[in-house]
XYZ file of C-alpha atoms in Angstrom:
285
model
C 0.000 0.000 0.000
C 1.425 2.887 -0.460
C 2.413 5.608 1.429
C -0.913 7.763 2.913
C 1.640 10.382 4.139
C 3.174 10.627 0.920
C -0.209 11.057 -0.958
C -0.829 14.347 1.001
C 0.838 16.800 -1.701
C 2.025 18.956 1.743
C 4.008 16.620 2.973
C 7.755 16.670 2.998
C 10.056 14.252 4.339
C 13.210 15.373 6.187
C 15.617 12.695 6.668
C 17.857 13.084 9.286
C 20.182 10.841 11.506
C 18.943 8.885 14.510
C 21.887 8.388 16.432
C 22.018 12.232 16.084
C 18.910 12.905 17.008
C 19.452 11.221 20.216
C 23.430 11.846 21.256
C 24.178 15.815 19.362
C 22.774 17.536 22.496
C 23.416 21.662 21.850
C 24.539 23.478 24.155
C 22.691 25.588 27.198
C 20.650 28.808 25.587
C 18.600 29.995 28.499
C 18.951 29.637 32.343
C 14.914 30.933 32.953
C 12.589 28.867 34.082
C 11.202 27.629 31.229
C 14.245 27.113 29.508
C 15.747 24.631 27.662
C 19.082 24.558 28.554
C 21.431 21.466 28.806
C 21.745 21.649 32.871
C 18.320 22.550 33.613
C 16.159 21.284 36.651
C 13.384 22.738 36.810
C 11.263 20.204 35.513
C 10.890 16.625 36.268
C 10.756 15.811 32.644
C 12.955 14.758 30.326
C 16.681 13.259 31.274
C 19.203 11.723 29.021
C 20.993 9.599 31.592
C 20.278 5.626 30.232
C 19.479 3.356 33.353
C 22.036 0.644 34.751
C 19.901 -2.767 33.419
C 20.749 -5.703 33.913
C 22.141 -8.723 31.115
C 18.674 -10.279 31.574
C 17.032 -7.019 30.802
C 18.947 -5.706 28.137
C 19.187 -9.031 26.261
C 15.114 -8.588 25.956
C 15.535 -5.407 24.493
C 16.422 -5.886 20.275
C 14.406 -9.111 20.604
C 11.326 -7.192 21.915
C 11.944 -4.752 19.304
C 12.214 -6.944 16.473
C 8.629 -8.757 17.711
C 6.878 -4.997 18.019
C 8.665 -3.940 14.194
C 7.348 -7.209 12.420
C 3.834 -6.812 13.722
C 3.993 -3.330 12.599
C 5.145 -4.240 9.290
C 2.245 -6.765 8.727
C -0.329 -4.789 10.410
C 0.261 -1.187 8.651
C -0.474 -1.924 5.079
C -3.847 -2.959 5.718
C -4.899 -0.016 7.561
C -6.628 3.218 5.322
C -6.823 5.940 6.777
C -9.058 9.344 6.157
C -7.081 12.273 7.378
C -9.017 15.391 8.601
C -7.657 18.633 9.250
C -4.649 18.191 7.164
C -4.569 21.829 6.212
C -3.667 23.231 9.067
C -0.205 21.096 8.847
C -0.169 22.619 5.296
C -0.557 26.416 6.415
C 2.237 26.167 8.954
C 4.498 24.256 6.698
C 3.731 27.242 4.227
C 5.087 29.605 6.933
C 8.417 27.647 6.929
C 7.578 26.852 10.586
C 8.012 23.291 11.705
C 5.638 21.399 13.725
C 5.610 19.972 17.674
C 3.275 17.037 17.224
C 1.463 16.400 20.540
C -0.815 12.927 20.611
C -1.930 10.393 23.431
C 0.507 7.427 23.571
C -2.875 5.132 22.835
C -2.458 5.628 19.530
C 1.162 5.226 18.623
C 0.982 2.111 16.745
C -1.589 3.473 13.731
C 0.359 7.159 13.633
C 3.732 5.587 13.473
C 2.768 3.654 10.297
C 0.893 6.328 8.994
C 3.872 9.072 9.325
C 7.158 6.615 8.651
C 9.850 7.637 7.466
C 10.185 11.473 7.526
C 12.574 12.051 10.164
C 10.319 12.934 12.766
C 11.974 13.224 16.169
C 10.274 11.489 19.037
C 10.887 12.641 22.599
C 10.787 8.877 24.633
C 12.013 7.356 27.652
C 15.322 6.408 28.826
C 13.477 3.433 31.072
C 13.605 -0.108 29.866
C 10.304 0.051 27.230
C 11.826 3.207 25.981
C 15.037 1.276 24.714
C 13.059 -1.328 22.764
C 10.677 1.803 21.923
C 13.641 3.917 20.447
C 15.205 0.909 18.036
C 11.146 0.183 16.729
C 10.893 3.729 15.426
C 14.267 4.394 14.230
C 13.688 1.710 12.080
C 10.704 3.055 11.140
C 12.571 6.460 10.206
C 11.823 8.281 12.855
C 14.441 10.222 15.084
C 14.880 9.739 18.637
C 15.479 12.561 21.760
C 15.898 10.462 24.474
C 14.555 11.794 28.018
C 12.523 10.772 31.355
C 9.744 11.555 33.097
C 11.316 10.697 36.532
C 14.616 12.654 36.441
C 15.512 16.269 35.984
C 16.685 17.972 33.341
C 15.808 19.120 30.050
C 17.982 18.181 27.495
C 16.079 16.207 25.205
C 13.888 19.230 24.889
C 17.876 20.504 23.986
C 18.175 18.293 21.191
C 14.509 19.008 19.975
C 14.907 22.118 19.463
C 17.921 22.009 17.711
C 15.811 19.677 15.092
C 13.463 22.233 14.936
C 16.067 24.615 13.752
C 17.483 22.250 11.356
C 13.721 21.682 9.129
C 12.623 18.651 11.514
C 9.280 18.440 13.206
C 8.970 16.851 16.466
C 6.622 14.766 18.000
C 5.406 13.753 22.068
C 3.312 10.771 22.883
C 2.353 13.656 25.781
C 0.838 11.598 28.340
C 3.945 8.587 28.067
C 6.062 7.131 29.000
C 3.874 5.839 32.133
C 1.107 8.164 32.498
C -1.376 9.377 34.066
C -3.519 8.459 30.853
C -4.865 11.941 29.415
C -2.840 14.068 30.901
C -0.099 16.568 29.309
C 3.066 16.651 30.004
C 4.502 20.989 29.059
C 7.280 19.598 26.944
C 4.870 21.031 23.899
C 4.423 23.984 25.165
C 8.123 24.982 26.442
C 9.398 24.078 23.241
C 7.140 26.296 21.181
C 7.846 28.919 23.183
C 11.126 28.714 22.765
C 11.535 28.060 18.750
C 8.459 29.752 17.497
C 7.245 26.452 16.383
C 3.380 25.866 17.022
C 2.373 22.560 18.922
C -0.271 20.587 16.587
C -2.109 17.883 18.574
C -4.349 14.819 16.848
C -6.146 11.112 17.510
C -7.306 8.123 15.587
C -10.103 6.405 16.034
C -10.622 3.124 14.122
C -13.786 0.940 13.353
C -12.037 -2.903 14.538
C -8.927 -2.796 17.043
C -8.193 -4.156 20.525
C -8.130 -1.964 23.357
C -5.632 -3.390 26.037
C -7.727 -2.298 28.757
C -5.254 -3.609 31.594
C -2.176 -1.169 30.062
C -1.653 2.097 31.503
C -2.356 4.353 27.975
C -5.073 1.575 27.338
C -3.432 0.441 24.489
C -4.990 0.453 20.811
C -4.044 -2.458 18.391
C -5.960 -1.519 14.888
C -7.245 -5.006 13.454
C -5.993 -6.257 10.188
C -7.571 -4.367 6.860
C -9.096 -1.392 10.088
C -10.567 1.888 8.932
C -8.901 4.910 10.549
C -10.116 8.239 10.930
C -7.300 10.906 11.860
C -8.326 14.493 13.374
C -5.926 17.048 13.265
C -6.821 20.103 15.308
C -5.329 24.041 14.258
C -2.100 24.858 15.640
C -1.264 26.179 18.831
C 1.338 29.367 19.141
C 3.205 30.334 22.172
C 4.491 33.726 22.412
C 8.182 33.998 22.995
C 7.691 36.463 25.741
C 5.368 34.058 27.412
C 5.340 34.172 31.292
C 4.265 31.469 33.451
C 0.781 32.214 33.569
C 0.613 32.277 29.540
C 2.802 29.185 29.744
C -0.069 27.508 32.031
C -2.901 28.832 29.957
C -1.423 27.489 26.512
C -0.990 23.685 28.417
C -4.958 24.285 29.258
C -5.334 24.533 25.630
C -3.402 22.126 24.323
C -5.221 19.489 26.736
C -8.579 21.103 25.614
C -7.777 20.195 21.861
C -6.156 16.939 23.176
C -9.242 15.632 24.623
C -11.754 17.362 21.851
C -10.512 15.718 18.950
C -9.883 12.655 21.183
C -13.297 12.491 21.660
C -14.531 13.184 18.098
C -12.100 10.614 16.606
C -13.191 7.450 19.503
C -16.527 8.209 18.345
C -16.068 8.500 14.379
C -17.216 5.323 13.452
C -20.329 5.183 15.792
C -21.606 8.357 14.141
C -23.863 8.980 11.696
C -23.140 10.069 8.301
C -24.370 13.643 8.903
C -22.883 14.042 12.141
C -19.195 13.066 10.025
C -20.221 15.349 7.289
C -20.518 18.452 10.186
C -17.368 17.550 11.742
C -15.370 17.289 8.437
C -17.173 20.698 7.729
C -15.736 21.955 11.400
C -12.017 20.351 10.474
C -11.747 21.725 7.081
C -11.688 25.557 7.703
């Protein structure tokens, strides 16, 4: 099958190197608050120190990897996807902006497919699932930031930035690597504020998939041959003069949009046809 991301005439793919993307750390640019320099503590997001695992542990990890891949592989060129809201992607890309892709780590499997190979750099965890994670979607051609959500520091928000600068968009699975389900992480929000690049956020809903119910993100597994409906909602802009309260009221709306076209997109294939016709209507101004 080929391609639906290359079908979209708006879509351009950057590639870029991997092991870059996850060991060329810049150097510290700000020492604020919300900044993103290499030392930085102030949030507990976001580390690039790997863990100490042991030989049983990290034997698991390219043989997990090659399991997850494989699936992928088989599973992705059955799915077909309708993609709503595209335009907004377009518009920014027309601005010679990047984008910070912001999406719920329950639907990682269909986007990854969907969005493969174009260089995309994904912020993900330094923990044990993140190692197996990170060699799954380099070979997918995707780049990797590597960071934690249980230990200071801030510097694969460093490298992310950097990509930014260099004509590569980024991407958060916001509420990962361990959750609470549906809630954002400010990674987004920082970022943009600090590279002018807006934060986009989207879901997919499908008609057939399996819904791990017993996994913390509550894990979606599209079924062979699955319709998928992706909803992209407009972009989000954070001033560069931004102070914390504008900071806090742009992660409000960026968990607003999260949840809204959540919502819409769980829903799609319940609907009926004249509630879809309104919402495609709604995504395609």
């Amino acid at each position: 099958m080929p391609d639906a991301a290359e079908r979209s005439t708006s879509e351009r793919g950057h590639d870029t190197s991997t092991e870059e993307a996850s060991s060329r750390t810049p150097p510290a640019t700000t020492t604020g608050r919300e900044g993103l320099g290499a030392d930085d503590t102030v949030s507990a997001h976001y580390d690039t120190r790997l863990p100490n695992l042991p030989w049983s542990r990290r034997i698991q990890i390219p043989l997990i990897a090659a399991a997850v891949y494989t699936v992928i592989r088989a599973l992705g060129p059955t799915l077909r996807y309708e993609v709503m809201g595209w335009q907004h992607a377009e518009r920014v890309y027309a601005s010679k902006k990047q984008i910070i892709w912001a999406f719920w780590h329950r639907v990682i499997i269909p986007i990854v497919w969907w969005r493969r190979n174009h260089g995309v750099v994904i912020m993900n965890t330094t923990a044990f699932d993140g190692q197996w994670t990170r060699k799954v979607i380099e070979w997918l051609g995707f780049g990797t930031a590597q960071g934690s959500s249980s230990r200071g520091g801030l510097r694969g928000l460093a490298v992310m930035a950097k990509r930014l600068g260099e004509g590569v968009d980024c991407g958060f699975t916001i509420d990962g690597p361990r959750g609470p389900r549906y809630v954002a992480k400010p990674g987004p929000v920082i970022l943009a504020r600090k590279t002018g690049c807006p934060v986009m956020v989207f879901h997919i809903g499908v008609d057939r998939g399996k819904t791990f119910e017993k996994t913390w993100d509550h894990f979606l597994l599209p079924r062979p041959f699955a319709h998928t409906a992706i909803l992209f909602a407009p972009p989000i802009y954070v001033p560069p003069d931004a102070n914390q309260q504008a900071l806090e009221a742009k992660h409000a709306e960026m968990q607003r949009e999260l949840e809204r076209v959540r919502d819409i997109a769980e829903s799609w294939f319940s609907l009926s046809e004249a509630e879809r016709i309104k919402h495609r209507e709604e995504l395609s101004t």
